[in-house]
mmCIF file of C-alpha atoms in Angstrom:
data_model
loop_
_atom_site.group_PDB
_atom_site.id
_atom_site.type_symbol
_atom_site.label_atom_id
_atom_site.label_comp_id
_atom_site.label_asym_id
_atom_site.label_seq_id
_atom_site.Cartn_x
_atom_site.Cartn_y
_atom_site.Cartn_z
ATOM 1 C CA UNK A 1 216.531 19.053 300.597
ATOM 2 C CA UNK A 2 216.443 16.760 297.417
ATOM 3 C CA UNK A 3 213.238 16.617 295.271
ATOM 4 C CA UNK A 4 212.152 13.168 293.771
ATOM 5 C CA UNK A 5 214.000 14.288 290.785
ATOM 6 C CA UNK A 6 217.031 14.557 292.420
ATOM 7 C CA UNK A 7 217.029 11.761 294.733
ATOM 8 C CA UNK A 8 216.131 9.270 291.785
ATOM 9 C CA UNK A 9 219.535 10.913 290.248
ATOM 10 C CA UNK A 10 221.392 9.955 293.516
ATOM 11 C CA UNK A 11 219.852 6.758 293.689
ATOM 12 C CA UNK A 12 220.479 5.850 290.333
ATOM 13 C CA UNK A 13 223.721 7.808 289.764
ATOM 14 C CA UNK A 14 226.054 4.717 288.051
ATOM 15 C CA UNK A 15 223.643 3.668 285.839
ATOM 16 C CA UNK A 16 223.860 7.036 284.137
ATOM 17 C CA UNK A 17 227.590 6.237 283.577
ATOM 18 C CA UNK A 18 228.465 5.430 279.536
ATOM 19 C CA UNK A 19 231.410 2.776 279.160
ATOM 20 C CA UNK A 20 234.860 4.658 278.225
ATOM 21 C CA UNK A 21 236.232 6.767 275.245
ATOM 22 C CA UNK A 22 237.139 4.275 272.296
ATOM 23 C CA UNK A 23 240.930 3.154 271.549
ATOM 24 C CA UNK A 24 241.104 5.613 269.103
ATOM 25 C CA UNK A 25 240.967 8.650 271.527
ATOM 26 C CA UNK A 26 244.187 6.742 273.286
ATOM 27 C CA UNK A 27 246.344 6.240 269.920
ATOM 28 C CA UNK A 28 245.372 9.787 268.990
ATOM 29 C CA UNK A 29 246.712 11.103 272.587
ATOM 30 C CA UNK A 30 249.672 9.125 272.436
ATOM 31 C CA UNK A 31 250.784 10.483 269.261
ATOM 32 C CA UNK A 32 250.211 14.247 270.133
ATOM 33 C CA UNK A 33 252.514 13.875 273.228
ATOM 34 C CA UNK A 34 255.169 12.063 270.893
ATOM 35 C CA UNK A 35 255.220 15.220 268.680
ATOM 36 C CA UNK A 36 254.901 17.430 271.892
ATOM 37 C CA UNK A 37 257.892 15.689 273.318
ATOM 38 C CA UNK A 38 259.636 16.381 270.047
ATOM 39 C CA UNK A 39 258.469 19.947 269.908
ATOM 40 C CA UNK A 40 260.199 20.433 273.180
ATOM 41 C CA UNK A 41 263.282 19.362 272.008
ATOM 42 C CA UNK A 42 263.065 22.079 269.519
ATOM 43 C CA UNK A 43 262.086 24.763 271.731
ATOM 44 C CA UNK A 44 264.711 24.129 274.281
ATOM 45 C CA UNK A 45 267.347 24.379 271.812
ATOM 46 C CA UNK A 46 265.795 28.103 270.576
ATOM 47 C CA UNK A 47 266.172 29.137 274.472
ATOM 48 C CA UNK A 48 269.496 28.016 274.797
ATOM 49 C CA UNK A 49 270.887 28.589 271.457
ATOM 50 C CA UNK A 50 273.969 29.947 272.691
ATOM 51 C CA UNK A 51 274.416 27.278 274.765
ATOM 52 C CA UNK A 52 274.222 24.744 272.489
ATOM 53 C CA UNK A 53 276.226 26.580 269.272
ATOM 54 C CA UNK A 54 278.678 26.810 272.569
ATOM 55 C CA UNK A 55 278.723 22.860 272.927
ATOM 56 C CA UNK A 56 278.761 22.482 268.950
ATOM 57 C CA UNK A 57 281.931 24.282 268.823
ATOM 58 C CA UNK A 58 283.442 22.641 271.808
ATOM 59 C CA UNK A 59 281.963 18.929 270.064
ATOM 60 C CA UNK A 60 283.539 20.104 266.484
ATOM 61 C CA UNK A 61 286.926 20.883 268.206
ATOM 62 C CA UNK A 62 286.820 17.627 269.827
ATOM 63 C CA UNK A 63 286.548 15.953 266.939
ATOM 64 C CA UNK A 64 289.392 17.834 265.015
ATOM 65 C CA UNK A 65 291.738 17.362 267.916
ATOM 66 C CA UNK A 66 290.861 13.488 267.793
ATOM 67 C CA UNK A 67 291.253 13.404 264.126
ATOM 68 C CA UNK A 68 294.385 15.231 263.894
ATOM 69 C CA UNK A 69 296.116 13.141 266.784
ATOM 70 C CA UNK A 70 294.692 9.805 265.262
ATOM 71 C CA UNK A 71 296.471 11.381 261.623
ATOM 72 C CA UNK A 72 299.308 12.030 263.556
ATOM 73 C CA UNK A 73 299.634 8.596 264.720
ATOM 74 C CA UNK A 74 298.922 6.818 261.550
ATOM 75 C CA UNK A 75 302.006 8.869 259.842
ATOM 76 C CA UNK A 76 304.673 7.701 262.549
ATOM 77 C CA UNK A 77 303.209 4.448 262.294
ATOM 78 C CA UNK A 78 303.350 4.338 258.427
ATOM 79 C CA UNK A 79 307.333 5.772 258.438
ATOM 80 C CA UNK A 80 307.843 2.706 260.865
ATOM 81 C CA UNK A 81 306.364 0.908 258.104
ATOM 82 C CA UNK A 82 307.999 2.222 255.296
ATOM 83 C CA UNK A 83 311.510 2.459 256.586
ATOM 84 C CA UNK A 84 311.684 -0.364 259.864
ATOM 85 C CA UNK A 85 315.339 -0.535 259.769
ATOM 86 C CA UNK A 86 315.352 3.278 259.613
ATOM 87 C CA UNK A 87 313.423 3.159 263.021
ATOM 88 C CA UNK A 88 315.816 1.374 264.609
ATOM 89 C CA UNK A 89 318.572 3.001 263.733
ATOM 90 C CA UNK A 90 317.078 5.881 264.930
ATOM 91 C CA UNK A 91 316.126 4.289 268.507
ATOM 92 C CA UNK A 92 320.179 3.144 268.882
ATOM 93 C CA UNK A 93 321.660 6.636 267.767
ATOM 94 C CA UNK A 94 318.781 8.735 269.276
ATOM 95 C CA UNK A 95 319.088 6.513 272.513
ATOM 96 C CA UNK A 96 322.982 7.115 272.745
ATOM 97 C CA UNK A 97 323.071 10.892 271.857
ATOM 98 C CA UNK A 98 320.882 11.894 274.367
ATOM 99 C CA UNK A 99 322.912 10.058 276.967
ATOM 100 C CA UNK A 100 326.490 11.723 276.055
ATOM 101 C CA UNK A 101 324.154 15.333 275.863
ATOM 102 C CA UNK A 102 323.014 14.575 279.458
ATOM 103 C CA UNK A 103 326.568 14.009 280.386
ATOM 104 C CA UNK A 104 327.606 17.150 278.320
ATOM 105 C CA UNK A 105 324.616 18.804 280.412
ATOM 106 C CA UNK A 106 325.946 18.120 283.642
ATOM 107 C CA UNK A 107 328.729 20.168 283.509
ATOM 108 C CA UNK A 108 328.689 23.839 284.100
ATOM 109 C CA UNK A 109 327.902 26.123 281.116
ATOM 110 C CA UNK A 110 331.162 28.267 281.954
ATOM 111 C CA UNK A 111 333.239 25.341 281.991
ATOM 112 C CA UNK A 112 331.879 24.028 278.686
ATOM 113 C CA UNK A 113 333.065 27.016 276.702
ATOM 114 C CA UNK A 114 330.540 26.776 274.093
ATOM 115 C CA UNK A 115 328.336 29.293 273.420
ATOM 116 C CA UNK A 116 324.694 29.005 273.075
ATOM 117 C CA UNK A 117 323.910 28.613 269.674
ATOM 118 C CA UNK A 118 326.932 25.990 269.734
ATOM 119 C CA UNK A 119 325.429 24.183 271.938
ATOM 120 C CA UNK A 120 321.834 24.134 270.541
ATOM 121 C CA UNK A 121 323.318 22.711 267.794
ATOM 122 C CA UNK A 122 324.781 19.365 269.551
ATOM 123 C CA UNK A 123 320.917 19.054 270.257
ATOM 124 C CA UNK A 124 319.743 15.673 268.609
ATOM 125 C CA UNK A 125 317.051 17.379 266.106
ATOM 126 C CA UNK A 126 318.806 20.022 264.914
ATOM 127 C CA UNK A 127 318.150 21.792 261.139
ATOM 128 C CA UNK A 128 320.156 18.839 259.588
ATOM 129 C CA UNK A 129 318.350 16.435 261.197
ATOM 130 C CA UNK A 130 315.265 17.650 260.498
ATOM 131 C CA UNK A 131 315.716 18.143 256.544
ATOM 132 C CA UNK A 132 316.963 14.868 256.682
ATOM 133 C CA UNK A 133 314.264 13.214 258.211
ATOM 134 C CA UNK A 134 311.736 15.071 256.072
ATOM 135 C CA UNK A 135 313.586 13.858 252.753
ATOM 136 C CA UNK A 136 313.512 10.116 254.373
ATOM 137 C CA UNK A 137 309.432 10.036 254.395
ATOM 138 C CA UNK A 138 309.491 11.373 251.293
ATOM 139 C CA UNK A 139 311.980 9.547 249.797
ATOM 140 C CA UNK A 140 312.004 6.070 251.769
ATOM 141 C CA UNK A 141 313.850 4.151 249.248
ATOM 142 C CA UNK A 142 316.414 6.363 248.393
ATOM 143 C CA UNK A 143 320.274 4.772 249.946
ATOM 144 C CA UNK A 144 321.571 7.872 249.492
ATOM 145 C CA UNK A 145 319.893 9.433 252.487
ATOM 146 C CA UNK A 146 319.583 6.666 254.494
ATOM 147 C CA UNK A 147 323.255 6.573 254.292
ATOM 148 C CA UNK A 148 323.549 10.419 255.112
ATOM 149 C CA UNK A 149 321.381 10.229 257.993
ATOM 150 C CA UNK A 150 323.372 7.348 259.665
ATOM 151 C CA UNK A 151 326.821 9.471 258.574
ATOM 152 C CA UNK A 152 324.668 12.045 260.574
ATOM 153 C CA UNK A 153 324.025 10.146 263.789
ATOM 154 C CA UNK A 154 327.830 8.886 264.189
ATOM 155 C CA UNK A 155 329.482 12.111 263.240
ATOM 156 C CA UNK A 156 327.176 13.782 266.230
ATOM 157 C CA UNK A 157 328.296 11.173 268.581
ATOM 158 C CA UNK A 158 331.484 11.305 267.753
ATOM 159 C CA UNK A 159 331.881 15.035 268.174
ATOM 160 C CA UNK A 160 330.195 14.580 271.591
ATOM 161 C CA UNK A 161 332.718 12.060 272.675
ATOM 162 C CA UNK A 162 335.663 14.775 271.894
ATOM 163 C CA UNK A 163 333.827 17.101 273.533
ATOM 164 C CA UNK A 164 333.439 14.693 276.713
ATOM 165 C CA UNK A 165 337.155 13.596 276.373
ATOM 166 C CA UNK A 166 338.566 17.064 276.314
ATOM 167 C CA UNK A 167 336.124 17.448 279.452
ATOM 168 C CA UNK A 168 337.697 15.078 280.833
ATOM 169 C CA UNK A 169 341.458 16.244 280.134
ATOM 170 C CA UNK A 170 340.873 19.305 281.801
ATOM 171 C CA UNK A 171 339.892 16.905 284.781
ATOM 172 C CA UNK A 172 336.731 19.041 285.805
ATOM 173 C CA UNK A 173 333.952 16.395 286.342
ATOM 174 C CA UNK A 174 330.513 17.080 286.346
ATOM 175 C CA UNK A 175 328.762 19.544 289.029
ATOM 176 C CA UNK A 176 332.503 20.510 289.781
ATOM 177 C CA UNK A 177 334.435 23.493 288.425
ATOM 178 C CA UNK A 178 338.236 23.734 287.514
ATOM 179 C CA UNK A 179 338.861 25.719 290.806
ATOM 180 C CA UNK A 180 336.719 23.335 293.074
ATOM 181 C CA UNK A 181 338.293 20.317 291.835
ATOM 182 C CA UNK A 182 342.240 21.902 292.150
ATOM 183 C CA UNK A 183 341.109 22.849 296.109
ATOM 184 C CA UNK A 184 339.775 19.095 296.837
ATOM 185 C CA UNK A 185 343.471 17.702 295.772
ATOM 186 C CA UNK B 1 240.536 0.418 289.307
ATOM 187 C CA UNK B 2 238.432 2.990 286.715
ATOM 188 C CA UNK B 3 236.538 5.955 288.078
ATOM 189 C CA UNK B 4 233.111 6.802 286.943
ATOM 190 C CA UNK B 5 231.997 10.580 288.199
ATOM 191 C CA UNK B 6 230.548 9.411 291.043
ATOM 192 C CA UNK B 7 233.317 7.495 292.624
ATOM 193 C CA UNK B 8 236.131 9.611 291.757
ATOM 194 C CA UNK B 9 237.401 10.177 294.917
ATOM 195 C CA UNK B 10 238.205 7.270 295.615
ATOM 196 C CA UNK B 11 240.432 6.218 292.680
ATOM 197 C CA UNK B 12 243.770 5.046 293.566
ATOM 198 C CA UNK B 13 246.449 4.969 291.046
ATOM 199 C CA UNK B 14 249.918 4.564 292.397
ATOM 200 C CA UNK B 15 252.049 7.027 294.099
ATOM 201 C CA UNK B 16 254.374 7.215 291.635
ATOM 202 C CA UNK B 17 252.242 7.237 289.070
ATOM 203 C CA UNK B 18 252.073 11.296 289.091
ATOM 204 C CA UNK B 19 256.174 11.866 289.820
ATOM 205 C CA UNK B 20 256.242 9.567 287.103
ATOM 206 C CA UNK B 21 254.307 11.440 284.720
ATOM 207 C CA UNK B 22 256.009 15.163 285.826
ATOM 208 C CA UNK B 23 259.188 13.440 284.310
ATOM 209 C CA UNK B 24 257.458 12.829 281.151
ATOM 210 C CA UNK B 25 257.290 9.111 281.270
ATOM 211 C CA UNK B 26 254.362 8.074 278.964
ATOM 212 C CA UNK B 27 253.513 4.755 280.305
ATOM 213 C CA UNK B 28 252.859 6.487 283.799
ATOM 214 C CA UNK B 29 250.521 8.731 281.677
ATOM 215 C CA UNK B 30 248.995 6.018 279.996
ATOM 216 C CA UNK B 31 247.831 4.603 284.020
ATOM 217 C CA UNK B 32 246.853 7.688 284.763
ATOM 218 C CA UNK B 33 244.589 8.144 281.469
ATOM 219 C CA UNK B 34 243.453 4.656 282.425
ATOM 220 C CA UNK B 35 242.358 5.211 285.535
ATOM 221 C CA UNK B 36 240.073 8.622 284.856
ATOM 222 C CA UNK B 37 239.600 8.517 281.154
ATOM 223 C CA UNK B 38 235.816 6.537 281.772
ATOM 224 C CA UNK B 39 234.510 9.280 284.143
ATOM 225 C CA UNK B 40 236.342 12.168 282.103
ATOM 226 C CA UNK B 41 234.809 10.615 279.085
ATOM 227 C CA UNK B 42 231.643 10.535 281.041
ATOM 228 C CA UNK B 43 231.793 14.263 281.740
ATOM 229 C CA UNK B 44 232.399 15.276 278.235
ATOM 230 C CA UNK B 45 229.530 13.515 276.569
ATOM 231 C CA UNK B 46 226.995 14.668 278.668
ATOM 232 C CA UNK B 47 228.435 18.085 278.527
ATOM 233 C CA UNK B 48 228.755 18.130 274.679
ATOM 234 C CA UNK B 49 225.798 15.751 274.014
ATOM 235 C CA UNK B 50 227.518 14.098 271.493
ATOM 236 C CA UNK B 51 230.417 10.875 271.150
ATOM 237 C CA UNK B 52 232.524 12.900 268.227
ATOM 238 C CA UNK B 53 232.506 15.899 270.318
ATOM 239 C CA UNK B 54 233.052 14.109 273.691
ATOM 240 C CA UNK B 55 236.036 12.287 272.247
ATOM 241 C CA UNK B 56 237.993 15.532 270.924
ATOM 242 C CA UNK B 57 237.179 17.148 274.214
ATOM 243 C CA UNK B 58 238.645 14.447 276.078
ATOM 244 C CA UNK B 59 241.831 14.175 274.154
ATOM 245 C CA UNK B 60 242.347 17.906 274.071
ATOM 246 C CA UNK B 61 242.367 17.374 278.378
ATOM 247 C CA UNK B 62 244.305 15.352 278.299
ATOM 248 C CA UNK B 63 246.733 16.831 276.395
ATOM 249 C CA UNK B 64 246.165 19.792 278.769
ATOM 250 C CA UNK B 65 246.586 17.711 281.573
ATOM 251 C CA UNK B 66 249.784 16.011 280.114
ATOM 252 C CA UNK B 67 251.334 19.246 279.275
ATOM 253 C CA UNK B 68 250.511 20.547 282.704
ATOM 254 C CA UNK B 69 251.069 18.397 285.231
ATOM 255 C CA UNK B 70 254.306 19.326 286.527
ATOM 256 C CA UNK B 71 251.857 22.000 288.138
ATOM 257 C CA UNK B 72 250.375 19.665 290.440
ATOM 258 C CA UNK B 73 251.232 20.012 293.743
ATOM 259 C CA UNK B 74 251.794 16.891 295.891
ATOM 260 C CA UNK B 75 249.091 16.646 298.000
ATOM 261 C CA UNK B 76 246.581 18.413 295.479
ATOM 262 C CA UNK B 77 243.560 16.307 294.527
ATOM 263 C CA UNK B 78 244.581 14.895 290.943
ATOM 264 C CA UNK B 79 240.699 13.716 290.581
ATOM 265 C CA UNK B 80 239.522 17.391 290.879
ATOM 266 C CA UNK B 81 242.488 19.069 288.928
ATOM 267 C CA UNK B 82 241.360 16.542 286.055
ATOM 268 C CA UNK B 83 237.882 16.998 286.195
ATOM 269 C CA UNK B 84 238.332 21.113 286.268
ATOM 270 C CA UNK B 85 240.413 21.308 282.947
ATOM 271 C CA UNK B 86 238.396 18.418 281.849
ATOM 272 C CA UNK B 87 234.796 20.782 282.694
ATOM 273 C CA UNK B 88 236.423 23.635 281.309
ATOM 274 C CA UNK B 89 237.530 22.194 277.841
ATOM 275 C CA UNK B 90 233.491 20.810 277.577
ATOM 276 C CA UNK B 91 232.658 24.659 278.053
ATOM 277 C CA UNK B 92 235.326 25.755 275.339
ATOM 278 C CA UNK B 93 233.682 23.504 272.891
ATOM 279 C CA UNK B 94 230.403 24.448 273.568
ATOM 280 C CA UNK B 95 231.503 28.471 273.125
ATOM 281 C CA UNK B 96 232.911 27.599 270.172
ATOM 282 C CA UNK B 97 229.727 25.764 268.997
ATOM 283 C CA UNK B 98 227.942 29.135 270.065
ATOM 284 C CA UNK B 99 226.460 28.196 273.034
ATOM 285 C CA UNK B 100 225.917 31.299 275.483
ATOM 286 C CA UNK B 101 225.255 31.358 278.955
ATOM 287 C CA UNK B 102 223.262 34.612 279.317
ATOM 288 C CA UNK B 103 221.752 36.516 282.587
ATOM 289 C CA UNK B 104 217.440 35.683 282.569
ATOM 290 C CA UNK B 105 215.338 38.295 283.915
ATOM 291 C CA UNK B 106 214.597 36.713 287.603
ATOM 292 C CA UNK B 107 210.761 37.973 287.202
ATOM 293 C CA UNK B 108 210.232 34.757 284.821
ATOM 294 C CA UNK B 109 211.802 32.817 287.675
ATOM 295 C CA UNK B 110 209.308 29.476 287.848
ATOM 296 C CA UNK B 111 208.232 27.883 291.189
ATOM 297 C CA UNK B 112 208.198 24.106 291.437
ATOM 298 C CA UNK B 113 204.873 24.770 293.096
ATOM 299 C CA UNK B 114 202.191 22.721 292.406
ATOM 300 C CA UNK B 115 204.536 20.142 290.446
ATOM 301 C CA UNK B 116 203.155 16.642 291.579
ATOM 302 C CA UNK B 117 205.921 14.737 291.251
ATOM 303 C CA UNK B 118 204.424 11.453 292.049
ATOM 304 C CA UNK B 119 203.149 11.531 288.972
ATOM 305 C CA UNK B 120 206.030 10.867 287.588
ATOM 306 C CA UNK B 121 207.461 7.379 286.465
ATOM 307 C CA UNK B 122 211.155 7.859 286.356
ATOM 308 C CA UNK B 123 213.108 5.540 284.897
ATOM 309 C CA UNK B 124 216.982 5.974 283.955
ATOM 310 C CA UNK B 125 216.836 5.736 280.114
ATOM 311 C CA UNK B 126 213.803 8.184 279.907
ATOM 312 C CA UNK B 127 215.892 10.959 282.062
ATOM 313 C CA UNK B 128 218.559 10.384 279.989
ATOM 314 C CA UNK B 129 216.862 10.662 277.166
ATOM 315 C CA UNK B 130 215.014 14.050 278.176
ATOM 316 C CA UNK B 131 218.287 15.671 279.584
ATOM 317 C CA UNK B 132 219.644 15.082 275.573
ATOM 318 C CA UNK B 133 216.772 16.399 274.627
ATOM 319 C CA UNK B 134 217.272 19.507 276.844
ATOM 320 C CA UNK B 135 218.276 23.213 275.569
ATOM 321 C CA UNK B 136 222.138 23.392 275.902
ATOM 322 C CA UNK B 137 222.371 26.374 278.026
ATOM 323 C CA UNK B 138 219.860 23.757 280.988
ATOM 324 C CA UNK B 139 221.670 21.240 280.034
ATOM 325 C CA UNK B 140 224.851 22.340 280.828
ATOM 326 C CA UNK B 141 224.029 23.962 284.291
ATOM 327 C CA UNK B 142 222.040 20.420 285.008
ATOM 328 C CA UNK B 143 224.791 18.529 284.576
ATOM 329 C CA UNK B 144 227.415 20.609 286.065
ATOM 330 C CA UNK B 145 225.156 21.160 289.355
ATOM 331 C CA UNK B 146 223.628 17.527 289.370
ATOM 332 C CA UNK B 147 226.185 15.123 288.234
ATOM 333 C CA UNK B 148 229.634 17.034 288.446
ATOM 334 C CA UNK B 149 228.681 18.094 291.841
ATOM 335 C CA UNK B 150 229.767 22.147 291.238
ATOM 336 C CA UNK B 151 228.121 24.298 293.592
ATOM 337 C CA UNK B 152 225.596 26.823 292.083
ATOM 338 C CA UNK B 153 228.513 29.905 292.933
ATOM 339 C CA UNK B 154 231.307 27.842 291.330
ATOM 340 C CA UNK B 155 228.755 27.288 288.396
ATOM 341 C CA UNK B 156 228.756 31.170 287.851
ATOM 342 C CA UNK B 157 231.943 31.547 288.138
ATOM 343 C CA UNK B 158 232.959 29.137 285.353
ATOM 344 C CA UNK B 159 230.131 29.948 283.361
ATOM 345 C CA UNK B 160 230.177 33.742 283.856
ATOM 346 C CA UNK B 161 226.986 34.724 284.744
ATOM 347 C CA UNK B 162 224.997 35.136 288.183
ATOM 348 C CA UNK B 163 224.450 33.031 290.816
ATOM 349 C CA UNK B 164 220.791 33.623 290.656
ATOM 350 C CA UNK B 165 220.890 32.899 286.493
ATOM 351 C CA UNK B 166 222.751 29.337 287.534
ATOM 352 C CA UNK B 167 218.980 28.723 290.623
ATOM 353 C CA UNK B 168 216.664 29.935 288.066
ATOM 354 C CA UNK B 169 218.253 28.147 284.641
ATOM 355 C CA UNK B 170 218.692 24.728 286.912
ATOM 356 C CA UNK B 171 215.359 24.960 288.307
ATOM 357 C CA UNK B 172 214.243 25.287 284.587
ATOM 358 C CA UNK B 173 215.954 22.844 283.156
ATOM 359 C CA UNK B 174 214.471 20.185 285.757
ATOM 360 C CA UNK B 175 210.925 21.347 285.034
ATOM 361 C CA UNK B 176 211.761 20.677 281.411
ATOM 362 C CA UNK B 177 213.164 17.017 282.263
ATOM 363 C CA UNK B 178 209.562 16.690 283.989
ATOM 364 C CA UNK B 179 207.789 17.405 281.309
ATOM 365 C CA UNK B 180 209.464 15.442 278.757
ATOM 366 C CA UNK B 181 209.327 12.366 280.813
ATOM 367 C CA UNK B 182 205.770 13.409 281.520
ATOM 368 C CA UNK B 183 205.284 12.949 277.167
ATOM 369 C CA UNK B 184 207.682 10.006 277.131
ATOM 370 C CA UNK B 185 204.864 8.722 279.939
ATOM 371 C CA UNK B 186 201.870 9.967 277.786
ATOM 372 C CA UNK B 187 202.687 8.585 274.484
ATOM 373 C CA UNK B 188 204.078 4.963 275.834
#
């Protein structure tokens, strides 16, 4: 049972209440959870280290892939610059090359009678091509090769149109051979 | 609405308001420090006697409580979880001010016989007064039993010592508050 001591206490209770803390204890508080929050940061990368050098690398290979494709770009975009008539050259021949190879392509390998390093090097972007090319960025200017790559381009096609005319004499068309086509007439 | 120790219980903040804070949102924190930081504040000066003191102690809770809180479960009772870590940083800073709470011989147990209360004028600012004015060691048993509403078991628990220690030091500190307002009386 309360005393009078402690019933004056219950009776009296809120008036033994102080106002609050100042601002100060607020701004103080606010800034230790800042760091804290901070501090967090920091320990959560020490417990997953390995996770995070893991998505470093994976970040810093990102970026070189994006890098080298965007330098990649920028260099076909500066030989269409350098050389536009070049370019569309190339688009014609290139364009009409690979259309006599597909028809070259169609017909059987046995009735072509070329063997396969002969016919790897009908392929558009052969060895030749490729030097040629390379000496065209470098040397954008220069007649000379422009000329030799275009002397390129039509002696290729017209070695592929032999090749399709003699095809064509030995009346085998395409996805047909010799013996096939002599049994049809 | 702000809690003073007394109405703590009933404090409402909104139900959010602790989710909130588990997923570290400050502003949540900041209603929740609203909302108990007057009775906490309370709690910590009467405990440490002093506004310095009380003000360290306070944001070191909180901190505690901040840091913390995702430990809360649901339908725990925020008021008391506060008020626990908020009692048991006040006791931290009075150990490291060198305040012990020792065992007392129960033989120099005192009676409250033949106290005549009525004698007494009580008046809020003159208990206040002599409770400040009180050893640490009663004050801090005082407060915890009278105003922060511990039981004299949980008392010994937090302060370590024996349940009989926590009767005899309480009933001593209110015969000290007695006679100090008895002076106050005397020399008005």
């Amino acid at each position: 049972m309360p005393d009078n001591f402690e019933s004056f206490i219950q009776q009296h209770r809120d008036e033994f209440e102080e106002q609050g803390p100042s601002p100060r204890v607020w701004g103080a508080l606010e800034k230790e959870l800042t760091n804290q929050r901070k501090g967090r940061v920091v320990l959560l990368l020490q417990k997953n280290w390995f996770k995070a050098a893991v998505i470093l690398v994976l970040f810093v290979n990102a970026g070189a892939l994006f890098y080298f494709t965007k330098h990649k770009q920028q260099q076909r975009q500066e030989l269409a610059v350098i050389a536009p008539e070049m370019q569309e050259a190339k688009a014609y021949y290139t364009s009409r090359i690979n259309e006599k190879l597909e028809q070259i392509n169609a017909y059987p390998v046995s009735e072509l009678g070329l063997d396969s390093t002969a016919r790897k090097e009908l392929e558009l972007r052969n060895d030749t091509y490729k030097a040629l090319e390379k000496e065209l960025k470098n040397n954008p200017g220069n007649e000379r090769i422009r000329a030799a790559l275009i002397r390129y381009y039509q002696l290729k096609l017209d070695l592929l149109d032999k090749i399709l005319e003699e095809l064509q004499e030995k009346r085998v068309t395409p996805g047909h051979t010799k013996k096939q086509y002599e049994a049809e007439i | 609405m702000k809690a003073s120790a007394s109405n703590l219980n009933q404090t409402q903040i909104a139900e959010n308001v602790i989710d909130r804070c588990k997923k570290g949102d400050v502003r949540a924190f900041r209603e929740l420090y609203d909302a108990y930081s007057a009775a906490m504040y309370n709690i910590c000066l009467r405990m440490t006697n002093n506004v310095s003191d009380a003000e360290d102690t306070l944001q070191e809770a909180f901190i505690q409580v901040h840091r913390h809180i995702h430990k809360l479960e649901r339908d725990g009772s925020i008021s008391a979880w506060i008020k626990r870590i908020v009692v048991n940083h006040c006791l931290n800073t009075l150990r490291k001010k060198k305040v012990y709470f020792e065992d007392v011989d129960e033989v120099e147990v005192m009676t409250e016989e033949g106290v005549d209360e009525a004698q007494h004028t009580w008046t809020v600012a003159a208990v206040k007064s002599a409770i400040r004015d009180l050893p640490q060691g009663y004050r801090t048993v005082l407060n915890l039993y009278l105003f922060e509403e511990y039981s004299h078991r949980e008392i010994a628990e937090m302060l370590g010592i024996t349940e009989s220690t926590v009767k005899t030091q309480y009933m001593r500190a209110k015969e000290k508050v007695r006679q100090i307002v008895k002076q106050q009386n005397v020399t008005r």
